[in-house]
Coordinates of C-alpha atoms in Angstrom, one line a residue:
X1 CA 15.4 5.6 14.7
X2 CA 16.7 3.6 11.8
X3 CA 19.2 5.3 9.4
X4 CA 17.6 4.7 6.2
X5 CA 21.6 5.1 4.8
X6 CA 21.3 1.4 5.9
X7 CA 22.2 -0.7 2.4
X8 CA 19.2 -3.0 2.3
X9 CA 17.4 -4.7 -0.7
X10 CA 14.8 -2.3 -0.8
X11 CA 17.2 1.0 -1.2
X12 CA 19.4 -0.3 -3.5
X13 CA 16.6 -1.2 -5.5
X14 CA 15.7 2.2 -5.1
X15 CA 18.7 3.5 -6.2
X16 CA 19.5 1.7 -9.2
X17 CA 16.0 2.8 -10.3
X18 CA 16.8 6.3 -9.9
X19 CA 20.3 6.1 -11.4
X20 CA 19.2 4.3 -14.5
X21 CA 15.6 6.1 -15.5
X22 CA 17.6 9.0 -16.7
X23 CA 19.1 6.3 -19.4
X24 CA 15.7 5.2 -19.9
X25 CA 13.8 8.6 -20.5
X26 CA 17.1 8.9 -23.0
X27 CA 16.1 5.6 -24.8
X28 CA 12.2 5.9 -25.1
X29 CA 12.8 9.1 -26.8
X30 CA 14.7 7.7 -30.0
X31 CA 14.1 3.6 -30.1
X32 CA 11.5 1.7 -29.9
X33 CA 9.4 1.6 -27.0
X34 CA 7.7 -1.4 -26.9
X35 CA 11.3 -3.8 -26.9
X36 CA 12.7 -1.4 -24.3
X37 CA 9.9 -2.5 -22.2
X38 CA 10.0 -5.8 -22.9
X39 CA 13.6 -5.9 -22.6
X40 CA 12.8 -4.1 -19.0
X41 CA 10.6 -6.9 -18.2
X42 CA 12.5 -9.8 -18.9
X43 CA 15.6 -8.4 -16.6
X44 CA 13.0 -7.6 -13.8
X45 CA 11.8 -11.0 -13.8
X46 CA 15.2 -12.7 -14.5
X47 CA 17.0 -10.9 -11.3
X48 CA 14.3 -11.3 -9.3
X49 CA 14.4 -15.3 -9.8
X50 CA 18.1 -15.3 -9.6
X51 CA 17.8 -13.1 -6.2
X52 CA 15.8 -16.0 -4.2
X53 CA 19.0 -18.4 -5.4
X54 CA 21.4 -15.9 -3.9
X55 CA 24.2 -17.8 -1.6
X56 CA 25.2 -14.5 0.4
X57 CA 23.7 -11.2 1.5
X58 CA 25.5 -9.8 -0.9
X59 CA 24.1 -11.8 -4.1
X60 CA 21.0 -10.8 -3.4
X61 CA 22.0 -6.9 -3.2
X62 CA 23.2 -7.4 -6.4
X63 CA 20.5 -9.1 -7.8
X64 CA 18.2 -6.4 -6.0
X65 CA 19.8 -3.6 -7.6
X66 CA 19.7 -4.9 -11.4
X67 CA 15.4 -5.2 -10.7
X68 CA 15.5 -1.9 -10.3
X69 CA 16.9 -1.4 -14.1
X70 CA 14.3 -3.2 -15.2
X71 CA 11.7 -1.4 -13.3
X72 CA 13.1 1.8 -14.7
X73 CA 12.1 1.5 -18.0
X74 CA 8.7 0.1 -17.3
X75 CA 8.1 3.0 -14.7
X76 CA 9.4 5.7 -17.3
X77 CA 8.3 4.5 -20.6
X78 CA 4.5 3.1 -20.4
X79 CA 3.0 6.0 -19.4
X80 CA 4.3 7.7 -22.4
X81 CA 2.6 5.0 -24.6
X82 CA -0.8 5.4 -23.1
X83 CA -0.3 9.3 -23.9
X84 CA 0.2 8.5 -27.5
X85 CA -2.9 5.7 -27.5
X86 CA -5.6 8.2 -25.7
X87 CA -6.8 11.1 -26.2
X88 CA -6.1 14.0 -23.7
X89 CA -9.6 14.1 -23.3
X90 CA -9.7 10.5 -21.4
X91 CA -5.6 10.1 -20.7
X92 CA -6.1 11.1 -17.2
X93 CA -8.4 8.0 -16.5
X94 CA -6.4 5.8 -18.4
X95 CA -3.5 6.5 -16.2
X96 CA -5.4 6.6 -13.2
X97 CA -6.1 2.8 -14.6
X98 CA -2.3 2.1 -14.8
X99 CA -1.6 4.2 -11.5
X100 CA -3.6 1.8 -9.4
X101 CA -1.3 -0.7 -9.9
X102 CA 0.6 0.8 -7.8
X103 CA -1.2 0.3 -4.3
X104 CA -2.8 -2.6 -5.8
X105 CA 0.1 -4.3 -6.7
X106 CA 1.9 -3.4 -3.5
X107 CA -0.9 -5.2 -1.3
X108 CA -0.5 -8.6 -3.4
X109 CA 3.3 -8.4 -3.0
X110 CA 2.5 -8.3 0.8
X111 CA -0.5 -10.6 0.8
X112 CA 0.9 -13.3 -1.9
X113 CA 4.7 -12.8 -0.3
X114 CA 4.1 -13.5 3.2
X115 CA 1.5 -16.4 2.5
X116 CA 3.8 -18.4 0.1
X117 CA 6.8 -17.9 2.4
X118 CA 4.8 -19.3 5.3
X119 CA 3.4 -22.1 2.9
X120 CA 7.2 -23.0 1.8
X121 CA 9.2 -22.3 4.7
X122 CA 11.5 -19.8 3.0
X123 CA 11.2 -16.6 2.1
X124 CA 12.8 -17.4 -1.2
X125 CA 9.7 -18.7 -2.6
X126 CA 8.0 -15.3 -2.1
X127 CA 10.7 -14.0 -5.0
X128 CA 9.8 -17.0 -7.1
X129 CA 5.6 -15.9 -7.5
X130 CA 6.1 -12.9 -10.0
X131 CA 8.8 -14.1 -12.6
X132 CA 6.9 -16.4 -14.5
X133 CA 3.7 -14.0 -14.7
X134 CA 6.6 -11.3 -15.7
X135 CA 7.5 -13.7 -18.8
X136 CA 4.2 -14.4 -19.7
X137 CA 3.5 -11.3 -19.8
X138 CA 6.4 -9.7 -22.2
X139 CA 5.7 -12.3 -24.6
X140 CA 2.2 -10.6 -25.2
X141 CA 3.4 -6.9 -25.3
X142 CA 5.8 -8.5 -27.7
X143 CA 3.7 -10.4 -29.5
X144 CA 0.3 -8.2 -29.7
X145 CA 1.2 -4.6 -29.3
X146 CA 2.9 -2.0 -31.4
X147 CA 4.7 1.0 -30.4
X148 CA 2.5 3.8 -31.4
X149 CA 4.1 7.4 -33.5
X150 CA 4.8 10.0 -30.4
X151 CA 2.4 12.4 -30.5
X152 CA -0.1 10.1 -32.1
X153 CA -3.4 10.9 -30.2
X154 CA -2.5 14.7 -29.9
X155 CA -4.7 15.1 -33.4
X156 CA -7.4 13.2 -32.1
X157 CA -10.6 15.4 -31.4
X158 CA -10.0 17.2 -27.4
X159 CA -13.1 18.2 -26.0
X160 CA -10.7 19.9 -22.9
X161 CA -11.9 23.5 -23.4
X162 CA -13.0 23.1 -26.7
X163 CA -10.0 22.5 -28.6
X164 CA -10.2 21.7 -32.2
X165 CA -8.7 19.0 -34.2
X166 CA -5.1 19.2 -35.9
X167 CA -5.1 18.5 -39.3
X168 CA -2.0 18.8 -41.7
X169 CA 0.9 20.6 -40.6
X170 CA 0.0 20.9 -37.3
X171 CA -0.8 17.3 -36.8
X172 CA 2.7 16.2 -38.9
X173 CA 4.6 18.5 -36.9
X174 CA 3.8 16.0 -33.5
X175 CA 5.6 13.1 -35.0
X176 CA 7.0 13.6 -38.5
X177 CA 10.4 12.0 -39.4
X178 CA 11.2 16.0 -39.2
X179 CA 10.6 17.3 -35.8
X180 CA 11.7 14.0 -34.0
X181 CA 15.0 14.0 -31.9
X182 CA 16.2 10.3 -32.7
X183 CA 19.1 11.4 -35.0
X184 CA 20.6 13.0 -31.6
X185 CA 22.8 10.9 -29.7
X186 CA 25.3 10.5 -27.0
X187 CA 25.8 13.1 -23.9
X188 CA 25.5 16.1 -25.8
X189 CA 22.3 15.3 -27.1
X190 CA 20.7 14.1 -23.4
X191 CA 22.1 17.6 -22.2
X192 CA 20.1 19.3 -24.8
X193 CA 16.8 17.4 -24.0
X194 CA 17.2 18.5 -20.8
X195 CA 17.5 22.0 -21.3
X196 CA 15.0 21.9 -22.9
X197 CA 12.0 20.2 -21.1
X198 CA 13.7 22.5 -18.1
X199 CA 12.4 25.6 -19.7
X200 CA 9.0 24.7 -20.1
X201 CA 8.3 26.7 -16.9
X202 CA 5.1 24.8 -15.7
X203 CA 6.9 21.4 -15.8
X204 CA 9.3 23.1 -13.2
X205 CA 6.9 24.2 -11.3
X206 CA 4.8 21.0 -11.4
X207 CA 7.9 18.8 -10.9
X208 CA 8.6 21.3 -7.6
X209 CA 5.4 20.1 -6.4
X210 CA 5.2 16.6 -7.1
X211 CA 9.0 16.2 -5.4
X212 CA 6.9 17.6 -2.3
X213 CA 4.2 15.0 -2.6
X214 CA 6.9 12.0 -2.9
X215 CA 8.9 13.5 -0.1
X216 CA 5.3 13.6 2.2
X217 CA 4.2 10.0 1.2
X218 CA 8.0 8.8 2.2
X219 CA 8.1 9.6 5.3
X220 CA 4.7 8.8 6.0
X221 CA 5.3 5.0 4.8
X222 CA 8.1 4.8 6.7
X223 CA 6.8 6.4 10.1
X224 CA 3.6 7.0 10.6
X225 CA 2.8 3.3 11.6
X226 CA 6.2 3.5 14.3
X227 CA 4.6 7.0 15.4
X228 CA 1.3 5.5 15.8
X229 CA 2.3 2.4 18.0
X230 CA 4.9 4.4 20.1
X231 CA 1.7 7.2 20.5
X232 CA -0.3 4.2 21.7
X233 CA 2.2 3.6 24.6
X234 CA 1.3 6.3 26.3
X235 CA -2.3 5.9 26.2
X236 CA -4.4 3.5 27.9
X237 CA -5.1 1.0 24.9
X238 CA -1.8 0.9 23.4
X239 CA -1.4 -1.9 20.7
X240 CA 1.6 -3.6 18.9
X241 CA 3.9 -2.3 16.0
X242 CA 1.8 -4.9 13.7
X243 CA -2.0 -3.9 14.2
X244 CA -0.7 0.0 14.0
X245 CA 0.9 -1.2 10.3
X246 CA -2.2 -3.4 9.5
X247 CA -4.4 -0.1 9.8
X248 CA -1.9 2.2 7.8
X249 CA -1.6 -0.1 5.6
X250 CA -5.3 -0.5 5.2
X251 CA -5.8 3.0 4.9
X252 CA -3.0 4.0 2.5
X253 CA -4.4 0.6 -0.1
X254 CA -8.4 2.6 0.5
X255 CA -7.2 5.8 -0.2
X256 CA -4.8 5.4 -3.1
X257 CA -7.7 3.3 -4.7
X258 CA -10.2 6.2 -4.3
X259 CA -8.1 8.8 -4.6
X260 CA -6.4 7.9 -8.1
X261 CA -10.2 7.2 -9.9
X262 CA -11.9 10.3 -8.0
X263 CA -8.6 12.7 -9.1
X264 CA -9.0 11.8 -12.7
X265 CA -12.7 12.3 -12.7
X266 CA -12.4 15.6 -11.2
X267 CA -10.0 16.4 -13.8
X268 CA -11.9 15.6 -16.5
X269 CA -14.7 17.0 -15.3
X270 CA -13.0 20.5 -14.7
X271 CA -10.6 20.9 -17.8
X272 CA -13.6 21.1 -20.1
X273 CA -14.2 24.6 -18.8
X274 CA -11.0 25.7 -16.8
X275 CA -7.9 24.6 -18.8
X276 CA -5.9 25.5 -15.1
X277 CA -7.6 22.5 -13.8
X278 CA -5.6 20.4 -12.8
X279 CA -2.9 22.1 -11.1
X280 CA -5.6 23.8 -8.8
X281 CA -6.6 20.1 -8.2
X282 CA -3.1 19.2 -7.1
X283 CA -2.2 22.2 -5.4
X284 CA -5.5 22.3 -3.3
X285 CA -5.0 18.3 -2.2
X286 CA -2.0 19.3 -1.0
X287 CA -2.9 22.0 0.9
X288 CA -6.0 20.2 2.6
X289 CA -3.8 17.6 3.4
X290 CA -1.4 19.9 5.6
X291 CA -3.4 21.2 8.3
X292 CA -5.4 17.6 8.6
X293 CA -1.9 16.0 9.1
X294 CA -0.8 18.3 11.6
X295 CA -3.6 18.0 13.5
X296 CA -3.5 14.1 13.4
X297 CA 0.0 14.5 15.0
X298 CA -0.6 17.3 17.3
X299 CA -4.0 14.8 18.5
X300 CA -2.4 11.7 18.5
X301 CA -1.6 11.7 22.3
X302 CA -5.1 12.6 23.1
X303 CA -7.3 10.4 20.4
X304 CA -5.7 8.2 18.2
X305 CA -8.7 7.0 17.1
X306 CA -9.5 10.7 15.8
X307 CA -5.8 10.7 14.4
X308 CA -6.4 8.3 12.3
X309 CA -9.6 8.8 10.6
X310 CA -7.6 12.6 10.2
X311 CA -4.6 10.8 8.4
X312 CA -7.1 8.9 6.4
X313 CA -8.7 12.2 5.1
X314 CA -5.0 13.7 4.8
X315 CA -3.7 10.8 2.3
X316 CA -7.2 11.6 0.2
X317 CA -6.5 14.4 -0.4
X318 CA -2.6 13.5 -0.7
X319 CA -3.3 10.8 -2.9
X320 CA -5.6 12.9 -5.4
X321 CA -2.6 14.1 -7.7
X322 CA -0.9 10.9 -8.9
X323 CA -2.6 10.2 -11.9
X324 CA -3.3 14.3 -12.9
X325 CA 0.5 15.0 -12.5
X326 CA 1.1 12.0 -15.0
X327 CA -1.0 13.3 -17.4
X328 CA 0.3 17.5 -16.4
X329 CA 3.4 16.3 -17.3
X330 CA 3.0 14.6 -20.3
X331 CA 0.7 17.4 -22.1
X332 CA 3.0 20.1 -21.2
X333 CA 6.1 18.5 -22.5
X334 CA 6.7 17.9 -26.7
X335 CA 6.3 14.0 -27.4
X336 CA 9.5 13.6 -28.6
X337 CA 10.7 14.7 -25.1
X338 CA 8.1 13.1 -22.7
X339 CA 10.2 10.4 -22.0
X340 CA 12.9 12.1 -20.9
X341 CA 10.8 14.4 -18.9
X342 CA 9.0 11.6 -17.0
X343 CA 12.6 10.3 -16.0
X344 CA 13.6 13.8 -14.6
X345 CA 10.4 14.1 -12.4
X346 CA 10.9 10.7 -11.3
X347 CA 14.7 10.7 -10.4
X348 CA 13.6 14.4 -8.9
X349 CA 10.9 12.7 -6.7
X350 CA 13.1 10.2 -5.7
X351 CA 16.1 11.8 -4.5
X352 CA 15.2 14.7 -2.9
X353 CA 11.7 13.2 -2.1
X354 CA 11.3 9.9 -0.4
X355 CA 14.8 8.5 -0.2
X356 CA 15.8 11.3 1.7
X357 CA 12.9 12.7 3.8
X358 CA 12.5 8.8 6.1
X359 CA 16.3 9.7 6.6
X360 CA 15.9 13.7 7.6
X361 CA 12.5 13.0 9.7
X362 CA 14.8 10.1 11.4
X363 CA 17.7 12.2 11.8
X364 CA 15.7 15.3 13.7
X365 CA 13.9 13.4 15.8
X366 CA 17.0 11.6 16.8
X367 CA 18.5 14.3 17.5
X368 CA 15.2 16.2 19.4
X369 CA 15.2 13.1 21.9
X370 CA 19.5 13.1 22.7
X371 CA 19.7 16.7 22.9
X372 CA 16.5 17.8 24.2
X373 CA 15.2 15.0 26.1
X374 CA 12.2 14.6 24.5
X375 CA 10.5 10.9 24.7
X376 CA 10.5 9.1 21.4
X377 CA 6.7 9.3 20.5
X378 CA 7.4 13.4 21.0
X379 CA 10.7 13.8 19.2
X380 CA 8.8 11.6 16.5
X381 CA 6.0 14.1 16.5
X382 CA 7.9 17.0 16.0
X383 CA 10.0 15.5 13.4
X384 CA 7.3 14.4 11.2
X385 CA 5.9 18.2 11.4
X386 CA 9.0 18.8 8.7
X387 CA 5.9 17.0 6.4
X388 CA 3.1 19.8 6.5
X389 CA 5.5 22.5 6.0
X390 CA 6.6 21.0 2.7
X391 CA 3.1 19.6 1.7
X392 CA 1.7 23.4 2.1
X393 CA 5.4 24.8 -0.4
X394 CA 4.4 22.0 -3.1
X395 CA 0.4 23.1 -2.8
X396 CA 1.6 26.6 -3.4
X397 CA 4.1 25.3 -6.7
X398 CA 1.1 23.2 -8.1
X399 CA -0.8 26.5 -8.1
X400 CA 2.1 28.3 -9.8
X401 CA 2.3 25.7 -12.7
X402 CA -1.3 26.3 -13.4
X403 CA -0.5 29.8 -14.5
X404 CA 1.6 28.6 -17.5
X405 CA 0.4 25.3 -18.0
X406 CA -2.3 26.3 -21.0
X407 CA 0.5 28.4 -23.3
X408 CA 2.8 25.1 -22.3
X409 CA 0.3 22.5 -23.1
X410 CA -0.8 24.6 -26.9
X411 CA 3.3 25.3 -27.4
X412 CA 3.5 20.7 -27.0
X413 CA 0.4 20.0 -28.9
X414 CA 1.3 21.9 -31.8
X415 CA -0.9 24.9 -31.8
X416 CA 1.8 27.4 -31.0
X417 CA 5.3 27.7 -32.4
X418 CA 8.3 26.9 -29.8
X419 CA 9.9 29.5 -27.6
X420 CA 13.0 31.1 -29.2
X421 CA 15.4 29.0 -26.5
X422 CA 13.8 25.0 -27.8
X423 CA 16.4 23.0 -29.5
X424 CA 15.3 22.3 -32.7
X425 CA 14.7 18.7 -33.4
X426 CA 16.4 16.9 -36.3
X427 CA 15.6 14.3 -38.6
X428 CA 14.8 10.7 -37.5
X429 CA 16.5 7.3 -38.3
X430 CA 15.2 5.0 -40.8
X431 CA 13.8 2.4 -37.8
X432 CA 11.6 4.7 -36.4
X433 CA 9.8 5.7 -39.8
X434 CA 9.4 2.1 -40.1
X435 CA 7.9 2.2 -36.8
X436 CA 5.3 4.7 -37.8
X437 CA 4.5 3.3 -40.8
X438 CA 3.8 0.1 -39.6
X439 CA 1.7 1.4 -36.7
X440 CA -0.4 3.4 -39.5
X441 CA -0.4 0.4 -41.5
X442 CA -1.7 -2.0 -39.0
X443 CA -4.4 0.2 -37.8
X444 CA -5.7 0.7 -41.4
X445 CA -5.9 -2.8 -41.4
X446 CA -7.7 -3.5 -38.2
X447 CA -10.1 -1.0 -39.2
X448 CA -10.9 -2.2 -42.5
X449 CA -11.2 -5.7 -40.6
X450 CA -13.6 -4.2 -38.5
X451 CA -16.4 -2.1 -41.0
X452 CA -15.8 -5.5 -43.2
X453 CA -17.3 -7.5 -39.8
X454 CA -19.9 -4.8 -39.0
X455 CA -21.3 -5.3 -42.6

């Protein structure tokens, strides 16, 4: 097996992104969002152009690592801005929208990558694709969006359980110049955000189970297709490393897709009348997902046809949560902290999820096959059983947030006063009512330029 402790583009990349969305999650909550992205964007798409000029190995760690800053504050800080543009009636689909990107994107990278470096003769083309689109792109966020007041859509009218509409005091107290936390700075201040969002017990619990789901859907990207083709050895229509990765891959791009849009339906559907929703959704995809992936596994050696249409229906119901734990996390946390909390569920899922479960699921079956003398498809096997065990622990701590996440989600919205432990939040700078005002301003305007078109 491959020690994933390895330093290789990828990793660092990873790394830096983990290191850095912490300062990111600090940022979003007190400047404006809408630069820090674009700022984000441009030093993605910079790095990545220097990195296909790199003259050594170790240029193009370097340039490797400082993507991953940039990716860090798109990653952290856009799905904060669609919470404050929708409603939390439709949020969950509009995230599911922006979640798809993911898979989505991940294929093209493959598909585009491999096809211009084949074209060219050099892999350093396939760097050279997404830069300019990455410039273009900027220049429209920062030409033709604002930065919208946190907490901005949690006044609109929620149908989720019948909620009714702040008005006044309640509304103000989401984003007024008083309740905002942008006057804070420095160490002190990021300590004190974090204590706080760390008391809101169902983001605990949610962040618990969503470290479970990254640490799952590590080690499955990085062994399931090895386990596959060494399975296939042993059987009597074995087949290479690269069909047994063309068919994961296949399946993981299917199921992600279908997944994301039929997990945020589901959630919509179900938080009108239960407002525990959507942590039974996660919990129970989780804990459907165990016992199928075990099987899979435990079938392999016998079918692998019949394991993999039963890792197809495991990643289904894997894949179900990404989009509802966006939005759990978002509605249970203040919007002047949502930021921050996004950054300490991702560096969570990250570092204890999948960088480090490839490694442990590596490092077991390793040592299965020297000490036990177990073949390598077996000691795999075993190994990758680690991945139910913790799937069926984060079902269980989806199920647990669902207990507090409706007196979590009325404390953030507004409709209940803080818990005796929140940091109270002081009064903003100057830029940021500007910010406000200027959003308010300009959508005045684009509504008054709409009824004037209608008539």
């Amino acid at each position: 097996c491959v020690c994933v402790c390895d330093l290789t583009p990828l990793r660092l990349l990873r790394v830096s992104f983990m290191m850095f969305s912490p300062l990111f999650g600090y940022l979003g909550d007190r400047y404006n969002r809408k630069h820090l992205i674009c700022i984000g964007i441009f030093f993605w798409s910079i790095f990545t152009a220097l990195g296909s000029f790199a003259p050594s190995y170790g240029a193009l760690l370097g340039a490797r690592a400082l993507v991953g800053v940039g990716e860090a504050s798109y990653v952290i800080i856009a799905p904060t801005i669609l919470a404050d543009l929708f409603a939390p009636d439709v949020r969950t689909h509009k995230l599911a929208i922006f979640y798809i990107a993911i898979p989505v994107g991940s294929a093209l990278g493959f598909v585009v990558g491999s096809q211009v470096a084949a074209a060219f003769g050099s892999w350093r083309w396939a760097l050279r694709v997404s830069p300019p689109f990455g410039f273009a792109l900027a220049m429209v966020l920062l030409m033709l969006t604002e930065d919208p007041p946190r907490g901005h859509s949690e006044h609109k009218h929620d149908n989720t359980n019948n909620r009714p509409q702040l008005k006044g005091a309640d509304s103000a107290v989401l984003h007024s110049d008083a309740t905002t936390s942008a006057a804070r700075h420095g160490l002190a201040a990021f300590w004190e955000d974090t204590k706080s969002i760390m008391r809101v017990r169902s983001f605990v619990w949610i962040m618990v189970g969503n470290t479970a789901v990254t640490f799952a859907s590590g080690a499955l990207g990085q062994w399931a297709a090895t386990f596959m083709y060494r399975t296939s050895q042993t059987t009597a229509h074995p087949y290479s490393v690269s069909t047994a990765s063309l068919i994961f891959g296949a399946i993981t791009c299917v199921t992600g897709l279908s997944s994301t849009i039929g997990g945020a339906q589901l959630s919509k559907k179900l938080l009108r009348h239960y407002p525990q929703a959507d942590g039974w959704i996660c919990g129970c995809g989780l804990l459907l997902s165990a016992p199928l992936l075990a099987v899979a596994l435990l079938v392999c050696a016998s079918s692998t046809a019949a394991a993999w249409v039963l890792i197809f229906f495991a990643e289904l119901a894997l894949f179900v949560n990404w989009a509802v734990v966006a939005a759990m996390t978002l509605y249970v946390v203040k919007p002047l902290l949502r930021n921050s909390a996004d950054a300490l569920q991702v560096t969570s899922g990250h570092l204890f999820g999948d960088a480090f479960s490839p490694y442990l699921v590596g490092l077991v079956s390793d040592t299965l096959e020297t000490q036990h003398n177990l073949s390598e498809a077996s000691a795999l096997k075993y190994a990758l059983l680690i991945m139910p065990a913790v799937m069926v622990l984060g079902g269980l701590a989806f199920i647990t947030s669902a207990r507090f996440v409706p007196e979590d989600r009325a404390r953030a919205s507004g409709q209940l006063p803080g818990s005796d432990g929140d940091v109270t939040l002081e009064m903003s700078s100057s830029v940021q009512r500007q910010t406000d005002e200027h959003w308010i301003v300009a959508t005045e305007r684009r509504g008054s330029s709409d009824e004037d078109a209608e008539a």
